Amino acid sequence: MPSSSHTAETGWRRVFSGSIADVTAASAWVERIAASLKLPGKLTFAMQVCLEELMSNIARHGKVHSFPTETDADNPLSISIDIDVLADRIAMTFEDNGRPFDVEKAPAKVVDQPLEQLWPGGLGINLIKSFSHNIEYRRTDAGNRVTVDFMR
Amino acid sequence: MKLETVDLANGVTKISLAGRLDIQGALKVDGEFAAIAEAKKNIVVDLSEVTFLASLGIRTLIVGAKAAANNGGKLVLLNPQPNVESVLRSSNVDTVMPIINDATPLATVFGA
């Protein structure tokens, strides 16, 4: 089950599993926070796009863990999300214990082939970069840390 | 995520989607959407009731468009909401699946 906390009026934190159901739960959580902050619909949508793409990447590809001595059962996938409300922007920080993936350096693929030659996937990184104003990746001892910023 | 299908005139099939075409929504409709696209030629996908679109939802649409093209036809996208349209255009999806609205004559789109 996700755990949740709310720090004063400046930020929220919640921990999710790497399940598909929790991707949807996290999106609903962000929508509730955005509504409480009275954020514009376009900004709320952008936050949900980035959350969806980052979390679904982790849920689908993150299950080989960083530490070879641990198995998935011993160390299930965990994704924490911090939402910090700053004067000029909203910062969403994702930390997961999955395998390394530098989303900041990953290529932003778009549709650039005719249908016959097009491989139908891999468009998520471009969406993250298109719908956020800044993205920063850092590999930590615990896993991956990604911060995406949205100007207010 | 809901999916409804209706056959229009001139061999055009309309698939109406409603809800969030996110990872969960895409997984729910992928099989049915692909099966319809493989069985039909010219397809209009009504996106007017789709409130959210993720990359996996785009994948669903591209798989359908490839199937329609394999049948010698075309798949077009009808009336996306502005946020959904921004996802489509930022991915260049409109270069392989035309985005149309109610004012666009289907005969012009499909040459039917």
mmCIF file with all atom_site columns, C-alpha atoms in Angstrom, chain A residues 12-77:
data_model
loop_
_atom_site.group_PDB
_atom_site.id
_atom_site.type_symbol
_atom_site.label_atom_id
_atom_site.label_alt_id
_atom_site.label_comp_id
_atom_site.label_asym_id
_atom_site.label_entity_id
_atom_site.label_seq_id
_atom_site.pdbx_PDB_ins_code
_atom_site.Cartn_x
_atom_site.Cartn_y
_atom_site.Cartn_z
_atom_site.occupancy
_atom_site.B_iso_or_equiv
_atom_site.pdbx_formal_charge
_atom_site.auth_seq_id
_atom_site.auth_comp_id
_atom_site.auth_asym_id
_atom_site.auth_atom_id
_atom_site.pdbx_PDB_model_num
ATOM 1  C CA . TRP A 1 12 ? 3.876  16.282  -0.562  1.00 0.00 ? 12 TRP A CA 1
ATOM 2  C CA . ARG A 1 13 ? 5.514  12.868  -0.519  1.00 0.00 ? 13 ARG A CA 1
ATOM 3  C CA . ARG A 1 14 ? 4.121  9.460   -1.267  1.00 0.00 ? 14 ARG A CA 1
ATOM 4  C CA . VAL A 1 15 ? 5.598  6.031   -1.920  1.00 0.00 ? 15 VAL A CA 1
ATOM 5  C CA . PHE A 1 16 ? 4.156  3.715   -4.571  1.00 0.00 ? 16 PHE A CA 1
ATOM 6  C CA . SER A 1 17 ? 4.894  0.203   -5.761  1.00 0.00 ? 17 SER A CA 1
ATOM 7  C CA . GLY A 1 18 ? 5.926  -0.511  -9.333  1.00 0.00 ? 18 GLY A CA 1
ATOM 8  C CA . SER A 1 19 ? 2.511  -1.895  -10.228 1.00 0.00 ? 19 SER A CA 1
ATOM 9  C CA . ILE A 1 20 ? 0.407  -0.663  -13.158 1.00 0.00 ? 20 ILE A CA 1
ATOM 10 C CA . ALA A 1 21 ? -2.422 0.080   -10.716 1.00 0.00 ? 21 ALA A CA 1
ATOM 11 C CA . ASP A 1 22 ? -0.128 2.381   -8.747  1.00 0.00 ? 22 ASP A CA 1
ATOM 12 C CA . VAL A 1 23 ? 0.715  4.380   -11.893 1.00 0.00 ? 23 VAL A CA 1
ATOM 13 C CA . THR A 1 24 ? -2.983 5.226   -12.077 1.00 0.00 ? 24 THR A CA 1
ATOM 14 C CA . ALA A 1 25 ? -3.169 5.841   -8.319  1.00 0.00 ? 25 ALA A CA 1
ATOM 15 C CA . ALA A 1 26 ? -0.216 8.235   -8.500  1.00 0.00 ? 26 ALA A CA 1
ATOM 16 C CA . SER A 1 27 ? -1.799 10.158  -11.358 1.00 0.00 ? 27 SER A CA 1
ATOM 17 C CA . ALA A 1 28 ? -5.010 10.582  -9.351  1.00 0.00 ? 28 ALA A CA 1
ATOM 18 C CA . TRP A 1 29 ? -2.942 11.718  -6.348  1.00 0.00 ? 29 TRP A CA 1
ATOM 19 C CA . VAL A 1 30 ? -1.201 14.385  -8.455  1.00 0.00 ? 30 VAL A CA 1
ATOM 20 C CA . GLU A 1 31 ? -4.548 15.516  -9.842  1.00 0.00 ? 31 GLU A CA 1
ATOM 21 C CA . ARG A 1 32 ? -5.924 15.998  -6.315  1.00 0.00 ? 32 ARG A CA 1
ATOM 22 C CA . ILE A 1 33 ? -2.868 18.019  -5.280  1.00 0.00 ? 33 ILE A CA 1
ATOM 23 C CA . ALA A 1 34 ? -3.078 20.148  -8.434  1.00 0.00 ? 34 ALA A CA 1
ATOM 24 C CA . ALA A 1 35 ? -6.762 20.794  -7.723  1.00 0.00 ? 35 ALA A CA 1
ATOM 25 C CA . SER A 1 36 ? -5.975 21.828  -4.137  1.00 0.00 ? 36 SER A CA 1
ATOM 26 C CA . LEU A 1 37 ? -3.374 24.275  -5.494  1.00 0.00 ? 37 LEU A CA 1
ATOM 27 C CA . LYS A 1 38 ? -5.799 25.508  -8.151  1.00 0.00 ? 38 LYS A CA 1
ATOM 28 C CA . LEU A 1 39 ? -3.190 24.899  -10.852 1.00 0.00 ? 39 LEU A CA 1
ATOM 29 C CA . PRO A 1 40 ? -4.217 25.546  -14.478 1.00 0.00 ? 40 PRO A CA 1
ATOM 30 C CA . GLY A 1 41 ? -5.506 22.491  -16.337 1.00 0.00 ? 41 GLY A CA 1
ATOM 31 C CA . LYS A 1 42 ? -2.641 22.619  -18.824 1.00 0.00 ? 42 LYS A CA 1
ATOM 32 C CA . LEU A 1 43 ? -0.049 22.455  -16.029 1.00 0.00 ? 43 LEU A CA 1
ATOM 33 C CA . THR A 1 44 ? -1.898 19.619  -14.287 1.00 0.00 ? 44 THR A CA 1
ATOM 34 C CA . PHE A 1 45 ? -2.000 17.713  -17.572 1.00 0.00 ? 45 PHE A CA 1
ATOM 35 C CA . ALA A 1 46 ? 1.752  18.247  -18.119 1.00 0.00 ? 46 ALA A CA 1
ATOM 36 C CA . MET A 1 47 ? 2.515  16.930  -14.609 1.00 0.00 ? 47 MET A CA 1
ATOM 37 C CA . GLN A 1 48 ? 0.362  13.864  -15.255 1.00 0.00 ? 48 GLN A CA 1
ATOM 38 C CA . VAL A 1 49 ? 2.029  13.183  -18.613 1.00 0.00 ? 49 VAL A CA 1
ATOM 39 C CA . CYS A 1 50 ? 5.495  13.223  -17.039 1.00 0.00 ? 50 CYS A CA 1
ATOM 40 C CA . LEU A 1 51 ? 4.387  11.152  -14.057 1.00 0.00 ? 51 LEU A CA 1
ATOM 41 C CA . GLU A 1 52 ? 2.714  8.575   -16.288 1.00 0.00 ? 52 GLU A CA 1
ATOM 42 C CA . GLU A 1 53 ? 5.742  8.192   -18.561 1.00 0.00 ? 53 GLU A CA 1
ATOM 43 C CA . LEU A 1 54 ? 8.314  8.080   -15.773 1.00 0.00 ? 54 LEU A CA 1
ATOM 44 C CA . MET A 1 55 ? 6.342  5.647   -13.619 1.00 0.00 ? 55 MET A CA 1
ATOM 45 C CA . SER A 1 56 ? 5.318  3.352   -16.460 1.00 0.00 ? 56 SER A CA 1
ATOM 46 C CA . ASN A 1 57 ? 8.967  3.187   -17.601 1.00 0.00 ? 57 ASN A CA 1
ATOM 47 C CA . ILE A 1 58 ? 10.007 2.117   -14.121 1.00 0.00 ? 58 ILE A CA 1
ATOM 48 C CA . ALA A 1 59 ? 7.089  -0.321  -13.782 1.00 0.00 ? 59 ALA A CA 1
ATOM 49 C CA . ARG A 1 60 ? 7.836  -1.956  -17.141 1.00 0.00 ? 60 ARG A CA 1
ATOM 50 C CA . HIS A 1 61 ? 11.631 -1.891  -17.243 1.00 0.00 ? 61 HIS A CA 1
ATOM 51 C CA . GLY A 1 62 ? 12.945 -1.330  -13.717 1.00 0.00 ? 62 GLY A CA 1
ATOM 52 C CA . LYS A 1 63 ? 12.548 -4.771  -12.239 1.00 0.00 ? 63 LYS A CA 1
ATOM 53 C CA . VAL A 1 64 ? 16.158 -5.905  -12.442 1.00 0.00 ? 64 VAL A CA 1
ATOM 54 C CA . HIS A 1 65 ? 17.495 -4.471  -9.237  1.00 0.00 ? 65 HIS A CA 1
ATOM 55 C CA . SER A 1 66 ? 20.674 -2.565  -8.610  1.00 0.00 ? 66 SER A CA 1
ATOM 56 C CA . PHE A 1 67 ? 22.137 -5.049  -6.191  1.00 0.00 ? 67 PHE A CA 1
ATOM 57 C CA . PRO A 1 68 ? 22.783 -8.561  -7.541  1.00 0.00 ? 68 PRO A CA 1
ATOM 58 C CA . THR A 1 69 ? 22.448 -10.249 -4.142  1.00 0.00 ? 69 THR A CA 1
ATOM 59 C CA . GLU A 1 70 ? 18.842 -9.120  -3.805  1.00 0.00 ? 70 GLU A CA 1
ATOM 60 C CA . THR A 1 71 ? 15.909 -10.605 -5.651  1.00 0.00 ? 71 THR A CA 1
ATOM 61 C CA . ASP A 1 72 ? 12.681 -8.926  -6.685  1.00 0.00 ? 72 ASP A CA 1
ATOM 62 C CA . ALA A 1 73 ? 10.880 -10.713 -3.853  1.00 0.00 ? 73 ALA A CA 1
ATOM 63 C CA . ASP A 1 74 ? 13.367 -9.451  -1.267  1.00 0.00 ? 74 ASP A CA 1
ATOM 64 C CA . ASN A 1 75 ? 13.404 -5.941  -2.628  1.00 0.00 ? 75 ASN A CA 1
ATOM 65 C CA . PRO A 1 76 ? 10.227 -5.112  -4.533  1.00 0.00 ? 76 PRO A CA 1
ATOM 66 C CA . LEU A 1 77 ? 10.156 -2.108  -6.787  1.00 0.00 ? 77 LEU A CA 1
#
